[in-house]
Amino acid sequence: MTDAPEFIAGREPEGKVGALIAWALFILSIPSANVLVLIGLVVSYVTRGTATGVARQHIEAQIALFWSVFWWTIAAWVGISVSAVASVALIGIPFLFLFLLIWFLLSVWFTVKSVLGLINLLQNRPI
């Protein structure tokens, strides 16, 4: 008997289903106002312990993507808040639109990265 994992025909490698679910939830970030992203993050953390191989790489990439976008979103919201306060003097209005555009582009980038991650996972390619 060996310690190598057994592969059963028709069964996905450990963690792949969780990675697929997390990518799908990440893709739905814009229509769900980022609520499903939080659920996807929980799925990633739960399946990370048992995932192996390519699925583990995708789960690690999902977690890293979430946290990088999270901190950039916080920065954008700080910029939006400061610009909104400064817009009382009319000088903050262009900056308000700039930070809103940055926030929108950040959301689109997150969704595109998630779609590309899902495509790579379906083709069993590492990130």
PDB file of C-alpha atoms in Angstrom:
ATOM      1  CA  MET A   1       0.000   0.000   0.000  1.00  0.00           C
ATOM      2  CA  THR A   2       1.351   3.445  -0.875  1.00  0.00           C
ATOM      3  CA  ASP A   3       0.597   6.849   0.563  1.00  0.00           C
ATOM      4  CA  ALA A   4      -0.209   8.303  -2.853  1.00  0.00           C
ATOM      5  CA  PRO A   5      -3.770   9.630  -3.165  1.00  0.00           C
ATOM      6  CA  GLU A   6      -6.179   7.445  -5.056  1.00  0.00           C
ATOM      7  CA  PHE A   7      -7.839   8.913  -8.098  1.00  0.00           C
ATOM      8  CA  ILE A   8     -11.284   7.577  -8.812  1.00  0.00           C
ATOM      9  CA  ALA A   9     -12.612   7.974 -12.339  1.00  0.00           C
ATOM     10  CA  GLY A  10     -15.201  10.729 -12.525  1.00  0.00           C
ATOM     11  CA  ARG A  11     -14.139  12.318  -9.246  1.00  0.00           C
ATOM     12  CA  GLU A  12     -12.534  15.760  -9.131  1.00  0.00           C
ATOM     13  CA  PRO A  13      -9.210  16.266  -7.332  1.00  0.00           C
ATOM     14  CA  GLU A  14      -9.439  17.449  -3.727  1.00  0.00           C
ATOM     15  CA  GLY A  15     -10.405  21.105  -3.525  1.00  0.00           C
ATOM     16  CA  LYS A  16     -11.321  21.652  -7.171  1.00  0.00           C
ATOM     17  CA  VAL A  17     -15.049  21.902  -6.532  1.00  0.00           C
ATOM     18  CA  GLY A  18     -14.467  24.425  -3.750  1.00  0.00           C
ATOM     19  CA  ALA A  19     -12.182  26.464  -6.009  1.00  0.00           C
ATOM     20  CA  LEU A  20     -14.815  26.409  -8.779  1.00  0.00           C
ATOM     21  CA  ILE A  21     -17.511  27.586  -6.376  1.00  0.00           C
ATOM     22  CA  ALA A  22     -15.295  30.369  -5.027  1.00  0.00           C
ATOM     23  CA  TRP A  23     -14.385  31.617  -8.530  1.00  0.00           C
ATOM     24  CA  ALA A  24     -18.083  31.588  -9.493  1.00  0.00           C
ATOM     25  CA  LEU A  25     -19.000  33.591  -6.393  1.00  0.00           C
ATOM     26  CA  PHE A  26     -16.163  36.047  -7.090  1.00  0.00           C
ATOM     27  CA  ILE A  27     -17.502  36.532 -10.630  1.00  0.00           C
ATOM     28  CA  LEU A  28     -20.879  37.523  -9.188  1.00  0.00           C
ATOM     29  CA  SER A  29     -19.302  40.329  -7.154  1.00  0.00           C
ATOM     30  CA  ILE A  30     -20.765  43.227  -9.132  1.00  0.00           C
ATOM     31  CA  PRO A  31     -24.380  41.997  -9.349  1.00  0.00           C
ATOM     32  CA  SER A  32     -24.399  40.993  -5.672  1.00  0.00           C
ATOM     33  CA  ALA A  33     -22.834  44.223  -4.345  1.00  0.00           C
ATOM     34  CA  ASN A  34     -19.838  42.144  -3.165  1.00  0.00           C
ATOM     35  CA  VAL A  35     -21.893  40.035  -0.743  1.00  0.00           C
ATOM     36  CA  LEU A  36     -21.158  36.806  -2.617  1.00  0.00           C
ATOM     37  CA  VAL A  37     -17.440  37.614  -2.588  1.00  0.00           C
ATOM     38  CA  LEU A  38     -17.438  37.241   1.178  1.00  0.00           C
ATOM     39  CA  ILE A  39     -19.101  33.844   0.858  1.00  0.00           C
ATOM     40  CA  GLY A  40     -16.516  32.907  -1.783  1.00  0.00           C
ATOM     41  CA  LEU A  41     -13.741  33.927   0.586  1.00  0.00           C
ATOM     42  CA  VAL A  42     -15.178  31.687   3.301  1.00  0.00           C
ATOM     43  CA  VAL A  43     -15.379  28.802   0.804  1.00  0.00           C
ATOM     44  CA  SER A  44     -11.739  29.406  -0.138  1.00  0.00           C
ATOM     45  CA  TYR A  45     -10.585  29.353   3.466  1.00  0.00           C
ATOM     46  CA  VAL A  46     -12.631  26.233   4.265  1.00  0.00           C
ATOM     47  CA  THR A  47     -11.396  24.225   1.269  1.00  0.00           C
ATOM     48  CA  ARG A  48      -7.787  25.407   1.508  1.00  0.00           C
ATOM     49  CA  GLY A  49      -6.890  22.834   4.146  1.00  0.00           C
ATOM     50  CA  THR A  50      -7.787  19.809   2.018  1.00  0.00           C
ATOM     51  CA  ALA A  51      -6.983  21.142  -1.455  1.00  0.00           C
ATOM     52  CA  THR A  52      -4.028  19.773  -3.388  1.00  0.00           C
ATOM     53  CA  GLY A  53      -2.140  20.609  -6.568  1.00  0.00           C
ATOM     54  CA  VAL A  54      -3.638  23.080  -9.020  1.00  0.00           C
ATOM     55  CA  ALA A  55      -6.791  23.527  -6.927  1.00  0.00           C
ATOM     56  CA  ARG A  56      -4.651  24.623  -3.957  1.00  0.00           C
ATOM     57  CA  GLN A  57      -2.847  27.164  -6.154  1.00  0.00           C
ATOM     58  CA  HIS A  58      -6.182  28.584  -7.286  1.00  0.00           C
ATOM     59  CA  ILE A  59      -7.485  28.815  -3.732  1.00  0.00           C
ATOM     60  CA  GLU A  60      -4.331  30.625  -2.618  1.00  0.00           C
ATOM     61  CA  ALA A  61      -4.703  32.983  -5.609  1.00  0.00           C
ATOM     62  CA  GLN A  62      -8.358  33.640  -4.686  1.00  0.00           C
ATOM     63  CA  ILE A  63      -7.435  34.585  -1.135  1.00  0.00           C
ATOM     64  CA  ALA A  64      -4.581  36.829  -2.298  1.00  0.00           C
ATOM     65  CA  LEU A  65      -6.826  38.472  -4.918  1.00  0.00           C
ATOM     66  CA  PHE A  66      -9.520  39.175  -2.342  1.00  0.00           C
ATOM     67  CA  TRP A  67      -7.183  40.805   0.159  1.00  0.00           C
ATOM     68  CA  SER A  68      -5.395  42.933  -2.431  1.00  0.00           C
ATOM     69  CA  VAL A  69      -8.689  44.196  -3.849  1.00  0.00           C
ATOM     70  CA  PHE A  70     -10.079  44.682  -0.336  1.00  0.00           C
ATOM     71  CA  TRP A  71      -7.300  47.083   0.648  1.00  0.00           C
ATOM     72  CA  TRP A  72      -7.453  48.964  -2.666  1.00  0.00           C
ATOM     73  CA  THR A  73     -11.229  49.303  -2.219  1.00  0.00           C
ATOM     74  CA  ILE A  74     -10.717  50.733   1.256  1.00  0.00           C
ATOM     75  CA  ALA A  75      -8.267  53.259  -0.228  1.00  0.00           C
ATOM     76  CA  ALA A  76     -10.783  54.180  -2.945  1.00  0.00           C
ATOM     77  CA  TRP A  77     -13.542  54.652  -0.373  1.00  0.00           C
ATOM     78  CA  VAL A  78     -11.303  56.902   1.717  1.00  0.00           C
ATOM     79  CA  GLY A  79     -10.640  58.942  -1.436  1.00  0.00           C
ATOM     80  CA  ILE A  80     -14.377  59.067  -2.186  1.00  0.00           C
ATOM     81  CA  SER A  81     -15.157  60.205   1.362  1.00  0.00           C
ATOM     82  CA  VAL A  82     -12.505  62.920   1.407  1.00  0.00           C
ATOM     83  CA  SER A  83     -13.560  64.112  -2.055  1.00  0.00           C
ATOM     84  CA  ALA A  84     -17.218  64.196  -1.049  1.00  0.00           C
ATOM     85  CA  VAL A  85     -16.406  66.401   1.917  1.00  0.00           C
ATOM     86  CA  ALA A  86     -14.161  68.586  -0.240  1.00  0.00           C
ATOM     87  CA  SER A  87     -16.844  68.859  -2.925  1.00  0.00           C
ATOM     88  CA  VAL A  88     -18.620  71.387  -0.706  1.00  0.00           C
ATOM     89  CA  ALA A  89     -15.941  73.834  -1.869  1.00  0.00           C
ATOM     90  CA  LEU A  90     -16.390  72.567  -5.467  1.00  0.00           C
ATOM     91  CA  ILE A  91     -12.705  71.604  -5.731  1.00  0.00           C
ATOM     92  CA  GLY A  92     -13.385  68.011  -4.672  1.00  0.00           C
ATOM     93  CA  ILE A  93     -15.912  67.210  -7.405  1.00  0.00           C
ATOM     94  CA  PRO A  94     -13.326  66.121 -10.018  1.00  0.00           C
ATOM     95  CA  PHE A  95     -11.577  63.995  -7.403  1.00  0.00           C
ATOM     96  CA  LEU A  96     -14.892  62.459  -6.365  1.00  0.00           C
ATOM     97  CA  PHE A  97     -15.499  61.348  -9.942  1.00  0.00           C
ATOM     98  CA  LEU A  98     -11.897  60.121 -10.203  1.00  0.00           C
ATOM     99  CA  PHE A  99     -12.183  57.933  -7.088  1.00  0.00           C
ATOM    100  CA  LEU A 100     -15.592  56.633  -8.173  1.00  0.00           C
ATOM    101  CA  LEU A 101     -14.040  55.665 -11.506  1.00  0.00           C
ATOM    102  CA  ILE A 102     -11.147  53.958  -9.705  1.00  0.00           C
ATOM    103  CA  TRP A 103     -13.612  52.017  -7.543  1.00  0.00           C
ATOM    104  CA  PHE A 104     -15.611  50.939 -10.611  1.00  0.00           C
ATOM    105  CA  LEU A 105     -12.476  49.872 -12.505  1.00  0.00           C
ATOM    106  CA  LEU A 106     -11.285  47.957  -9.458  1.00  0.00           C
ATOM    107  CA  SER A 107     -14.575  46.028  -9.383  1.00  0.00           C
ATOM    108  CA  VAL A 108     -14.350  45.263 -13.100  1.00  0.00           C
ATOM    109  CA  TRP A 109     -10.706  44.158 -12.760  1.00  0.00           C
ATOM    110  CA  PHE A 110     -11.648  41.837  -9.872  1.00  0.00           C
ATOM    111  CA  THR A 111     -14.416  40.281 -11.969  1.00  0.00           C
ATOM    112  CA  VAL A 112     -12.176  39.838 -15.030  1.00  0.00           C
ATOM    113  CA  LYS A 113      -9.423  38.235 -12.905  1.00  0.00           C
ATOM    114  CA  SER A 114     -12.049  35.878 -11.481  1.00  0.00           C
ATOM    115  CA  VAL A 115     -13.280  34.877 -14.951  1.00  0.00           C
ATOM    116  CA  LEU A 116      -9.710  34.211 -16.089  1.00  0.00           C
ATOM    117  CA  GLY A 117      -9.065  32.194 -12.931  1.00  0.00           C
ATOM    118  CA  LEU A 118     -12.167  30.090 -13.543  1.00  0.00           C
ATOM    119  CA  ILE A 119     -11.155  29.451 -17.156  1.00  0.00           C
ATOM    120  CA  ASN A 120      -7.667  28.393 -16.061  1.00  0.00           C
ATOM    121  CA  LEU A 121      -9.082  26.093 -13.387  1.00  0.00           C
ATOM    122  CA  LEU A 122     -11.489  24.468 -15.834  1.00  0.00           C
ATOM    123  CA  GLN A 123      -8.537  23.786 -18.130  1.00  0.00           C
ATOM    124  CA  ASN A 124      -6.565  22.496 -15.117  1.00  0.00           C
ATOM    125  CA  ARG A 125      -3.865  25.133 -15.519  1.00  0.00           C
ATOM    126  CA  PRO A 126      -2.136  26.760 -12.572  1.00  0.00           C
ATOM    127  CA  ILE A 127      -2.477  30.460 -11.949  1.00  0.00           C
TER     128      ILE A 127
END
